[in-house]
């Protein structure tokens, strides 16, 4: 009984913390961007502007929620739900600490990859269902982008799997007790990070919603909370990718002195700030450049990484 | 209420004013009522719609940058789509062609939504009481807050935001709305302005000043045959004039009323095309650039030339090899004249002829697509004809009922077949994408219709005129002096550089020689504004390519520069500071300090920007080899400015034919050779460094002396002798009250503005106002080339190309 209770508390705690974090992250991004652009950022609402997100949430909840008459209604409504659902589901397999985490799946990594593939539907369907040319172009870009980046995203992780000998994320973290995988799997880390940014369609891969080109891209017709879900989904996605990078390459919760959960949070926070800095400093790629970058550079790199890792693992087993 | 600092009295009872703790409750996050909570959320989360119309938008955008930082109030989340935005800031002039679009965008916003009218134009029409401008956006939208100013400073916009926040917190809609028996309505009270309309209609023609001064002598000229013409002495074009006279004996009549030294000839309508073709291909070092083509309505002109008819079409040609110009005029007869198109000689004549058709009703036979270009397709009449009313208040008040809205929207629909575009390819359909007239990437009100195959652009058709402020008609009712502020708003990033082109032309008409100090001050201020304009371009160009931070850095630099401008002129974007015969005031004490600081400050910053942006791999990949054109193409399309110098020509008017004293300065003309987006960017960045050099020389060598010419037509005239001599006093009084009276004639002085060659062709009929003001702007010519560059590129490339062109829509549509 207490096991179930602990489990429920675990789930509820993680969900609560995640949603709060996603909100907080919006704030963090706005303040960090401001810092790098020589300004203050939101600082008027509540102490240090901390309640800015609360105000935004209240506003967005009470904003007119509208479905365009020309849209494909059911799909239009389902699309933003998909992104929230898939991202939150993915968090189920993340081991936040030695005892904290929702599910201890043996195929954890595959589950994440599956969920992120499903996530593509959100953007593609939103673009399609809006029945708007800009949204359609955004949706098309997203589909092409994610299809090609999925491929090497999965491939880049196989090196980690080979070294740890498991798809279970908890086992992968435990395998890094002595040496973080960011050292032997440096290429894998680079490729996965790039794929992760593309997955969350952030600058320089924000083509599906490129403001100066496609107005607001796939979410041009969305308003109110439906748009809010895309908005929050994007930040949850960043948290997810950062948490995964920490889990797979930076030893998860391991670290000296501090409690494991704090180590995990700290590492994730640093990565998130990296994501924000990237947004502050990069221009956007062009559609065809993005594709050729993916297929001509990233895919061969991932394959090369796989080949070398495989060779090393085989050699180690043989000796 | 007095602040109550006694801790013990921190109690409040029902019905009493809340004490400190109650204040705390109200101001902070503990709420007693859900309604207050919602109002609090809405108040603190006003996301603006990325919406701008004209100059004011630049100041609005500045309010987002570091010094003002709109983000502090949580309002920096600019939304590009109306669906997600909470407030629409109508920043700029509300054009009649744009009004249905504005209303549609407003209707696409979700409730609750608010409207801020920013600037005099959006409030009431402002300076632009002209046929193409709606006299205030509240004619068809409910406005919550009005921000005065032209343009309002960014701080004024911040104040408007806090005012709006107060209104939102109280859940109060604007007071102009009234709850009536049929629901909430806006009572239609005619404005004071509308009430005055009948009176205005009676006084459209101001009496000439003849009654005050000596009557103007009409200068009906007898035709002057070429053998005695002074035009042959022209250094740059003399031999071409002689060659032309040999080729067409007894045909050319010289126009001696032109005072700017450009050889000008009248040619009968039948032969004009032959003459033009000869100048284009027949003469040595031919006139390859159609610099300008415009019309004059001669029907009410008192001092018109003996060769003139009812209308005149003026061809202003430029030869880059000679750095020389020639002007050909041809008279047209009748109320609705027809003329032959020259689009087969210069492709760039296309838009100019459409403009002449739109504004004067001159039909050009042989034109590929003669249709309205500046006015809405539903417009009746041709506004620059003398019988067309100038003021909006002479026309019935603007209204936008639903049926008119539907009609206007229908008229804006694009029909591919009219432009000869196919709907289908062999095995697929093309998509027609409407980019604009309001789009985050077009830098203003520009509409481009894209024929798309996937993301590849097959054809791009620009549709302009959404920013037509009737500046040319405005010149016909403002005095020579009071027209100066209108010039600032042509290239609204160029500030006083616009004044320069105008006052130089007026001074040519008046025969004023400007003292040295005034010359150097003018050059210094113009170069400051060249840097300012380029900085805005730099930041927005980066933004077009998806980089979000550079724009903050560059606008920050621009703030430093505008501080100098404010210190010297008192203005920021539109100082209107040059005067006929000099400048408005002498430089203030200590003017050098800030400029010297800026000269030290900017170069390291430019290096930083280079590192942050120009050397970025992704940036290079986006701009290198994109939007390429050759030097020949540039000349053929009349491209001037950095766009020309990026394809291998060092043609800079400041060097080739120095004006206003530029021959006294040392600077280099940056040239690049590939003619792509990258090279256009590089040229501009280097130009900023060269401008700094010029400014430094100005600071170090500022001559002493008067800042204004001692000439009776200088406006306002020097005042120091007015109390000693009655005649001087009278002249002063007349010049200030009536405005100066320019001797009849024409003049035009081209200058190298930030975006290319800009000039005002002024025609004086010997009165206190211009008879015809023609504004030749670089952006118009540069943008016309877009269909050529927009072929077989991707949508993202198009935005890079638009960014690298650096146009200002007010400079295109005037």
PDB file of N, CA and C in Angstrom, chain A residues 125-175:
ATOM      1  N   UNK A 125       0.015  18.236 -37.745  1.00  0.00           N
ATOM      2  CA  UNK A 125      -1.450  18.293 -37.778  1.00  0.00           C
ATOM      3  C   UNK A 125      -1.938  19.718 -37.546  1.00  0.00           C
ATOM      4  N   UNK A 126      -1.273  20.441 -36.637  1.00  0.00           N
ATOM      5  CA  UNK A 126      -1.677  21.825 -36.387  1.00  0.00           C
ATOM      6  C   UNK A 126      -1.571  22.623 -37.680  1.00  0.00           C
ATOM      7  N   UNK A 127      -0.477  22.431 -38.393  1.00  0.00           N
ATOM      8  CA  UNK A 127      -0.285  23.149 -39.648  1.00  0.00           C
ATOM      9  C   UNK A 127      -1.326  22.765 -40.671  1.00  0.00           C
ATOM     10  N   UNK A 128      -1.664  21.515 -40.704  1.00  0.00           N
ATOM     11  CA  UNK A 128      -2.623  21.035 -41.687  1.00  0.00           C
ATOM     12  C   UNK A 128      -4.041  21.489 -41.345  1.00  0.00           C
ATOM     13  N   UNK A 129      -4.409  21.318 -40.065  1.00  0.00           N
ATOM     14  CA  UNK A 129      -5.797  21.555 -39.672  1.00  0.00           C
ATOM     15  C   UNK A 129      -6.162  23.036 -39.697  1.00  0.00           C
ATOM     16  N   UNK A 130      -5.160  23.911 -39.599  1.00  0.00           N
ATOM     17  CA  UNK A 130      -5.470  25.339 -39.541  1.00  0.00           C
ATOM     18  C   UNK A 130      -6.044  25.859 -40.847  1.00  0.00           C
ATOM     19  N   UNK A 131      -5.748  25.151 -41.921  1.00  0.00           N
ATOM     20  CA  UNK A 131      -6.247  25.579 -43.221  1.00  0.00           C
ATOM     21  C   UNK A 131      -5.784  26.998 -43.543  1.00  0.00           C
ATOM     22  N   UNK A 132      -4.543  27.241 -43.271  1.00  0.00           N
ATOM     23  CA  UNK A 132      -3.956  28.556 -43.485  1.00  0.00           C
ATOM     24  C   UNK A 132      -2.621  28.307 -44.184  1.00  0.00           C
ATOM     25  N   UNK A 133      -2.320  29.112 -45.185  1.00  0.00           N
ATOM     26  CA  UNK A 133      -1.140  28.807 -45.999  1.00  0.00           C
ATOM     27  C   UNK A 133       0.148  28.893 -45.207  1.00  0.00           C
ATOM     28  N   UNK A 134       0.251  29.899 -44.334  1.00  0.00           N
ATOM     29  CA  UNK A 134       1.468  30.014 -43.543  1.00  0.00           C
ATOM     30  C   UNK A 134       1.611  28.833 -42.594  1.00  0.00           C
ATOM     31  N   UNK A 135       0.481  28.458 -41.979  1.00  0.00           N
ATOM     32  CA  UNK A 135       0.517  27.328 -41.062  1.00  0.00           C
ATOM     33  C   UNK A 135       0.902  26.064 -41.819  1.00  0.00           C
ATOM     34  N   UNK A 136       0.371  25.925 -43.012  1.00  0.00           N
ATOM     35  CA  UNK A 136       0.671  24.735 -43.804  1.00  0.00           C
ATOM     36  C   UNK A 136       2.161  24.662 -44.113  1.00  0.00           C
ATOM     37  N   UNK A 137       2.729  25.796 -44.527  1.00  0.00           N
ATOM     38  CA  UNK A 137       4.169  25.811 -44.818  1.00  0.00           C
ATOM     39  C   UNK A 137       4.963  25.446 -43.565  1.00  0.00           C
ATOM     40  N   UNK A 138       4.516  25.974 -42.415  1.00  0.00           N
ATOM     41  CA  UNK A 138       5.178  25.657 -41.155  1.00  0.00           C
ATOM     42  C   UNK A 138       5.090  24.168 -40.865  1.00  0.00           C
ATOM     43  N   UNK A 139       3.908  23.613 -41.049  1.00  0.00           N
ATOM     44  CA  UNK A 139       3.716  22.195 -40.799  1.00  0.00           C
ATOM     45  C   UNK A 139       4.577  21.338 -41.714  1.00  0.00           C
ATOM     46  N   UNK A 140       4.652  21.753 -42.983  1.00  0.00           N
ATOM     47  CA  UNK A 140       5.478  21.012 -43.942  1.00  0.00           C
ATOM     48  C   UNK A 140       6.938  21.024 -43.519  1.00  0.00           C
ATOM     49  N   UNK A 141       7.399  22.235 -43.154  1.00  0.00           N
ATOM     50  CA  UNK A 141       8.790  22.350 -42.724  1.00  0.00           C
ATOM     51  C   UNK A 141       9.046  21.457 -41.527  1.00  0.00           C
ATOM     52  N   UNK A 142       8.113  21.482 -40.561  1.00  0.00           N
ATOM     53  CA  UNK A 142       8.293  20.699 -39.342  1.00  0.00           C
ATOM     54  C   UNK A 142       8.390  19.222 -39.674  1.00  0.00           C
ATOM     55  N   UNK A 143       7.505  18.766 -40.557  1.00  0.00           N
ATOM     56  CA  UNK A 143       7.484  17.345 -40.881  1.00  0.00           C
ATOM     57  C   UNK A 143       8.814  16.926 -41.488  1.00  0.00           C
ATOM     58  N   UNK A 144       9.248  17.661 -42.499  1.00  0.00           N
ATOM     59  CA  UNK A 144      10.493  17.303 -43.168  1.00  0.00           C
ATOM     60  C   UNK A 144      11.654  17.347 -42.180  1.00  0.00           C
ATOM     61  N   UNK A 145      11.674  18.401 -41.367  1.00  0.00           N
ATOM     62  CA  UNK A 145      12.765  18.589 -40.421  1.00  0.00           C
ATOM     63  C   UNK A 145      12.825  17.448 -39.424  1.00  0.00           C
ATOM     64  N   UNK A 146      11.677  17.116 -38.869  1.00  0.00           N
ATOM     65  CA  UNK A 146      11.698  16.128 -37.799  1.00  0.00           C
ATOM     66  C   UNK A 146      11.945  14.737 -38.346  1.00  0.00           C
ATOM     67  N   UNK A 147      11.408  14.462 -39.525  1.00  0.00           N
ATOM     68  CA  UNK A 147      11.644  13.143 -40.111  1.00  0.00           C
ATOM     69  C   UNK A 147      13.138  12.907 -40.272  1.00  0.00           C
ATOM     70  N   UNK A 148      13.826  13.910 -40.815  1.00  0.00           N
ATOM     71  CA  UNK A 148      15.242  13.667 -41.069  1.00  0.00           C
ATOM     72  C   UNK A 148      16.065  13.708 -39.784  1.00  0.00           C
ATOM     73  N   UNK A 149      15.614  14.481 -38.789  1.00  0.00           N
ATOM     74  CA  UNK A 149      16.417  14.556 -37.579  1.00  0.00           C
ATOM     75  C   UNK A 149      16.170  13.392 -36.630  1.00  0.00           C
ATOM     76  N   UNK A 150      14.989  12.762 -36.755  1.00  0.00           N
ATOM     77  CA  UNK A 150      14.706  11.555 -35.980  1.00  0.00           C
ATOM     78  C   UNK A 150      15.763  10.490 -36.228  1.00  0.00           C
ATOM     79  N   UNK A 151      16.121  10.348 -37.507  1.00  0.00           N
ATOM     80  CA  UNK A 151      16.968   9.233 -37.908  1.00  0.00           C
ATOM     81  C   UNK A 151      18.277   9.239 -37.134  1.00  0.00           C
ATOM     82  N   UNK A 152      18.975  10.382 -37.201  1.00  0.00           N
ATOM     83  CA  UNK A 152      20.273  10.349 -36.533  1.00  0.00           C
ATOM     84  C   UNK A 152      20.175  10.602 -35.035  1.00  0.00           C
ATOM     85  N   UNK A 153      19.020  11.087 -34.604  1.00  0.00           N
ATOM     86  CA  UNK A 153      18.838  11.217 -33.161  1.00  0.00           C
ATOM     87  C   UNK A 153      18.904   9.825 -32.540  1.00  0.00           C
ATOM     88  N   UNK A 154      18.167   8.906 -33.122  1.00  0.00           N
ATOM     89  CA  UNK A 154      18.163   7.542 -32.606  1.00  0.00           C
ATOM     90  C   UNK A 154      19.557   6.935 -32.747  1.00  0.00           C
ATOM     91  N   UNK A 155      20.165   7.153 -33.906  1.00  0.00           N
ATOM     92  CA  UNK A 155      21.474   6.543 -34.147  1.00  0.00           C
ATOM     93  C   UNK A 155      22.524   7.065 -33.168  1.00  0.00           C
ATOM     94  N   UNK A 156      22.421   8.361 -32.847  1.00  0.00           N
ATOM     95  CA  UNK A 156      23.447   8.949 -31.985  1.00  0.00           C
ATOM     96  C   UNK A 156      23.416   8.342 -30.587  1.00  0.00           C
ATOM     97  N   UNK A 157      22.264   7.791 -30.199  1.00  0.00           N
ATOM     98  CA  UNK A 157      22.145   7.255 -28.843  1.00  0.00           C
ATOM     99  C   UNK A 157      22.615   5.818 -28.751  1.00  0.00           C
ATOM    100  N   UNK A 158      22.782   5.190 -29.906  1.00  0.00           N
ATOM    101  CA  UNK A 158      23.099   3.761 -29.867  1.00  0.00           C
ATOM    102  C   UNK A 158      24.485   3.502 -29.275  1.00  0.00           C
ATOM    103  N   UNK A 159      25.380   4.485 -29.420  1.00  0.00           N
ATOM    104  CA  UNK A 159      26.694   4.334 -28.796  1.00  0.00           C
ATOM    105  C   UNK A 159      26.557   4.192 -27.283  1.00  0.00           C
ATOM    106  N   UNK A 160      25.732   5.058 -26.695  1.00  0.00           N
ATOM    107  CA  UNK A 160      25.485   5.011 -25.256  1.00  0.00           C
ATOM    108  C   UNK A 160      24.917   3.647 -24.875  1.00  0.00           C
ATOM    109  N   UNK A 161      23.976   3.191 -25.674  1.00  0.00           N
ATOM    110  CA  UNK A 161      23.330   1.909 -25.380  1.00  0.00           C
ATOM    111  C   UNK A 161      24.367   0.787 -25.417  1.00  0.00           C
ATOM    112  N   UNK A 162      25.241   0.847 -26.391  1.00  0.00           N
ATOM    113  CA  UNK A 162      26.274  -0.191 -26.505  1.00  0.00           C
ATOM    114  C   UNK A 162      27.165  -0.208 -25.267  1.00  0.00           C
ATOM    115  N   UNK A 163      27.579   1.016 -24.830  1.00  0.00           N
ATOM    116  CA  UNK A 163      28.484   1.083 -23.690  1.00  0.00           C
ATOM    117  C   UNK A 163      27.803   0.601 -22.420  1.00  0.00           C
ATOM    118  N   UNK A 164      26.524   1.002 -22.253  1.00  0.00           N
ATOM    119  CA  UNK A 164      25.834   0.637 -21.020  1.00  0.00           C
ATOM    120  C   UNK A 164      25.245  -0.763 -21.119  1.00  0.00           C
ATOM    121  N   UNK A 165      25.035  -1.210 -22.318  1.00  0.00           N
ATOM    122  CA  UNK A 165      24.463  -2.526 -22.527  1.00  0.00           C
ATOM    123  C   UNK A 165      22.998  -2.601 -22.167  1.00  0.00           C
ATOM    124  N   UNK A 166      22.304  -1.463 -22.211  1.00  0.00           N
ATOM    125  CA  UNK A 166      20.887  -1.501 -21.845  1.00  0.00           C
ATOM    126  C   UNK A 166      20.151  -0.302 -22.429  1.00  0.00           C
ATOM    127  N   UNK A 167      18.827  -0.485 -22.617  1.00  0.00           N
ATOM    128  CA  UNK A 167      17.975   0.642 -22.998  1.00  0.00           C
ATOM    129  C   UNK A 167      17.368   1.307 -21.771  1.00  0.00           C
ATOM    130  N   UNK A 168      17.610   0.699 -20.618  1.00  0.00           N
ATOM    131  CA  UNK A 168      17.036   1.220 -19.387  1.00  0.00           C
ATOM    132  C   UNK A 168      17.844   2.437 -18.935  1.00  0.00           C
ATOM    133  N   UNK A 169      17.156   3.576 -18.771  1.00  0.00           N
ATOM    134  CA  UNK A 169      17.876   4.809 -18.462  1.00  0.00           C
ATOM    135  C   UNK A 169      18.557   4.751 -17.105  1.00  0.00           C
ATOM    136  N   UNK A 170      17.932   4.028 -16.156  1.00  0.00           N
ATOM    137  CA  UNK A 170      18.527   3.917 -14.825  1.00  0.00           C
ATOM    138  C   UNK A 170      19.856   3.149 -14.912  1.00  0.00           C
ATOM    139  N   UNK A 171      19.839   2.084 -15.713  1.00  0.00           N
ATOM    140  CA  UNK A 171      21.070   1.319 -15.900  1.00  0.00           C
ATOM    141  C   UNK A 171      22.125   2.174 -16.574  1.00  0.00           C
ATOM    142  N   UNK A 172      21.680   2.992 -17.541  1.00  0.00           N
ATOM    143  CA  UNK A 172      22.637   3.864 -18.246  1.00  0.00           C
ATOM    144  C   UNK A 172      23.294   4.840 -17.276  1.00  0.00           C
ATOM    145  N   UNK A 173      22.490   5.398 -16.370  1.00  0.00           N
ATOM    146  CA  UNK A 173      23.067   6.336 -15.387  1.00  0.00           C
ATOM    147  C   UNK A 173      24.060   5.594 -14.503  1.00  0.00           C
ATOM    148  N   UNK A 174      23.658   4.427 -14.051  1.00  0.00           N
ATOM    149  CA  UNK A 174      24.547   3.667 -13.169  1.00  0.00           C
ATOM    150  C   UNK A 174      25.856   3.311 -13.859  1.00  0.00           C
ATOM    151  N   UNK A 175      25.794   3.107 -15.163  1.00  0.00           N
ATOM    152  CA  UNK A 175      27.008   2.770 -15.902  1.00  0.00           C
ATOM    153  C   UNK A 175      27.984   3.948 -15.959  1.00  0.00           C
TER     154      UNK A 175
END
